[in-house]
Amino acid sequence: MSQTWDLRSDTATTPTADMLSAMVSAQVGDDVLGEDPTVNSLEQTVARLCGHESALFCVSSTMANQLAIRTHLCNPPESLLCHWDSHIFKYESGGASLHSQAQMIPIKPSTINLTVDDIRGHFIQGNFLGHRAPTHLVTLENTLSGVIMPIEDVREISEFTRNMGAQVHMDGSRLWNAATTDKELREYAGLVDSLSLCLSKGMGCPVGALLVGSRQFIDRARHFRKAFGGGWRQAGILAAAGLYAIEHVWPTMPNTHMQAKRLAQGLESLGYVLALPVHTNMVMLDTTKSTGVSTEVLSQALRPKGIILGAVYEESYLRMVLHHQINDECIDIILAVANELAAK
């Protein structure tokens, strides 16, 4: 086995030689004092790309999301609305209640993504004689399991939420996949009050995420980051990886999306059933409905070939996540093995 491809997540990337070279040669300083030039450059670059005033470099998207919630919600008891399958609700250790004393209200939408009707139907206005926690924040996730949230839905939710006196945060950990150009990124970012962008999911960096918003918002979030233990010193070594990824890895995503579609089409032709449409870099197979060879047998047959698959969160799904280090050879092997199994 000469090579290994790990499709369990796009966090499985490793820094390339060129990225490592950029990290080693990075200029550094004390970021707690605001004196790391590479961190400052990364924050300014991402803020400019998003059309916002400021950005904050954080260790992870979970930290960036939790800082956003804590910064937006300052007067408990309050509530936030979120997708029932969102990372903020399911996979951030209940952080909104721990850090922000916030009630999370998960919504199971009528379609894949949230719509303004979903938000309108769950929005809490006022406290109803002290019985309820008013909604002051709506959180969106884009992409969600690889599915792009339509820009019109974001616009309608944003307009409704702001008219109700609340704010909108987007968990854009994989927004790089939804918006593969400067223009698209700015368009999505312009519809929300804050957003997070991950550098280790699909962008190939070992660590890091950005929280983006107004200057006043980011100044307050920076204070909370320090309180969370998230202040770091010579972080320019890590920020340099982010700058490299924006220039060199982000532009490769359309090719990754084409690979994902080819993989999905090949597997569907063999009787596998997609749990969700393939918009970007994820192929989600429904393990309860596929009529071909079971996904468990497929996973076992691929492992000796150096290909690792696995259900990361939900056992009823087999999630295949592609990124810039998954090549055509990997896709060819998966489809070849699947064909061989189907022929037996």
PDB file of N, CA and C in Angstrom, residues 12-13 79 91-92 107 144 147 152 158 168-169 195 211 237 242 254 257 279 282 314 344:
ATOM      1  N   ALA A  12      -8.804  15.748   7.390  1.00  0.00           N
ATOM      2  CA  ALA A  12      -7.741  14.740   7.318  1.00  0.00           C
ATOM      3  C   ALA A  12      -6.577  15.174   6.435  1.00  0.00           C
ATOM      4  N   THR A  13      -6.620  16.400   5.944  1.00  0.00           N
ATOM      5  CA  THR A  13      -5.524  16.893   5.108  1.00  0.00           C
ATOM      6  C   THR A  13      -4.252  17.076   5.932  1.00  0.00           C
ATOM      7  N   SER A  79     -32.622  33.313  23.708  1.00  0.00           N
ATOM      8  CA  SER A  79     -32.608  32.089  22.911  1.00  0.00           C
ATOM      9  C   SER A  79     -32.002  32.365  21.551  1.00  0.00           C
ATOM     10  N   TYR A  91     -22.651  19.399  17.928  1.00  0.00           N
ATOM     11  CA  TYR A  91     -21.257  18.976  18.049  1.00  0.00           C
ATOM     12  C   TYR A  91     -20.336  20.028  18.680  1.00  0.00           C
ATOM     13  N   GLU A  92     -20.890  20.905  19.501  1.00  0.00           N
ATOM     14  CA  GLU A  92     -20.047  21.886  20.173  1.00  0.00           C
ATOM     15  C   GLU A  92     -20.218  21.836  21.681  1.00  0.00           C
ATOM     16  N   ILE A 107     -34.410  23.595  15.021  1.00  0.00           N
ATOM     17  CA  ILE A 107     -35.534  23.550  14.089  1.00  0.00           C
ATOM     18  C   ILE A 107     -35.274  22.473  13.044  1.00  0.00           C
ATOM     19  N   LEU A 144     -24.151  22.778   4.807  1.00  0.00           N
ATOM     20  CA  LEU A 144     -24.613  21.834   5.819  1.00  0.00           C
ATOM     21  C   LEU A 144     -24.580  20.456   5.201  1.00  0.00           C
ATOM     22  N   VAL A 147     -24.336  20.513   1.509  1.00  0.00           N
ATOM     23  CA  VAL A 147     -25.415  21.129   0.748  1.00  0.00           C
ATOM     24  C   VAL A 147     -25.341  22.642   0.894  1.00  0.00           C
ATOM     25  N   GLU A 152     -30.894  33.248  -1.645  1.00  0.00           N
ATOM     26  CA  GLU A 152     -32.179  33.902  -1.418  1.00  0.00           C
ATOM     27  C   GLU A 152     -32.757  33.534  -0.056  1.00  0.00           C
ATOM     28  N   SER A 158     -32.332  36.780   6.843  1.00  0.00           N
ATOM     29  CA  SER A 158     -31.638  37.941   7.392  1.00  0.00           C
ATOM     30  C   SER A 158     -32.568  39.141   7.500  1.00  0.00           C
ATOM     31  N   VAL A 168     -27.923  37.800  12.991  1.00  0.00           N
ATOM     32  CA  VAL A 168     -27.695  36.545  12.269  1.00  0.00           C
ATOM     33  C   VAL A 168     -26.208  36.223  12.283  1.00  0.00           C
ATOM     34  N   HIS A 169     -25.890  34.994  12.702  1.00  0.00           N
ATOM     35  CA  HIS A 169     -24.521  34.476  12.605  1.00  0.00           C
ATOM     36  C   HIS A 169     -24.528  33.281  11.670  1.00  0.00           C
ATOM     37  N   LEU A 195     -19.743  35.816  10.888  1.00  0.00           N
ATOM     38  CA  LEU A 195     -19.599  34.480  10.329  1.00  0.00           C
ATOM     39  C   LEU A 195     -18.241  33.905  10.713  1.00  0.00           C
ATOM     40  N   LEU A 211     -13.209  34.460  12.783  1.00  0.00           N
ATOM     41  CA  LEU A 211     -14.509  35.043  13.092  1.00  0.00           C
ATOM     42  C   LEU A 211     -14.517  36.435  12.477  1.00  0.00           C
ATOM     43  N   ILE A 237       2.926  31.644  12.594  1.00  0.00           N
ATOM     44  CA  ILE A 237       3.311  30.375  11.961  1.00  0.00           C
ATOM     45  C   ILE A 237       2.073  29.669  11.416  1.00  0.00           C
ATOM     46  N   GLY A 242      -2.865  29.726   6.634  1.00  0.00           N
ATOM     47  CA  GLY A 242      -4.149  30.237   6.169  1.00  0.00           C
ATOM     48  C   GLY A 242      -4.010  31.114   4.940  1.00  0.00           C
ATOM     49  N   PRO A 254     -13.514  23.866  -6.926  1.00  0.00           N
ATOM     50  CA  PRO A 254     -14.402  23.429  -8.016  1.00  0.00           C
ATOM     51  C   PRO A 254     -14.010  22.070  -8.594  1.00  0.00           C
ATOM     52  N   HIS A 257     -15.237  19.412  -6.258  1.00  0.00           N
ATOM     53  CA  HIS A 257     -16.682  19.225  -6.383  1.00  0.00           C
ATOM     54  C   HIS A 257     -17.020  18.364  -7.601  1.00  0.00           C
ATOM     55  N   HIS A 279     -23.699  18.822  -3.720  1.00  0.00           N
ATOM     56  CA  HIS A 279     -23.457  20.175  -4.207  1.00  0.00           C
ATOM     57  C   HIS A 279     -21.973  20.523  -4.210  1.00  0.00           C
ATOM     58  N   MET A 282     -19.015  16.634  -0.477  1.00  0.00           N
ATOM     59  CA  MET A 282     -19.473  15.504   0.331  1.00  0.00           C
ATOM     60  C   MET A 282     -20.417  14.605  -0.444  1.00  0.00           C
ATOM     61  N   GLU A 314     -23.283   9.977  12.160  1.00  0.00           N
ATOM     62  CA  GLU A 314     -24.548   9.256  12.093  1.00  0.00           C
ATOM     63  C   GLU A 314     -24.331   7.880  11.467  1.00  0.00           C
ATOM     64  N   LYS A 344     -20.089  -9.669  -8.286  1.00  0.00           N
ATOM     65  CA  LYS A 344     -19.983 -10.988  -7.638  1.00  0.00           C
ATOM     66  C   LYS A 344     -21.356 -11.583  -7.358  1.00  0.00           C
TER      67      LYS A 344
END
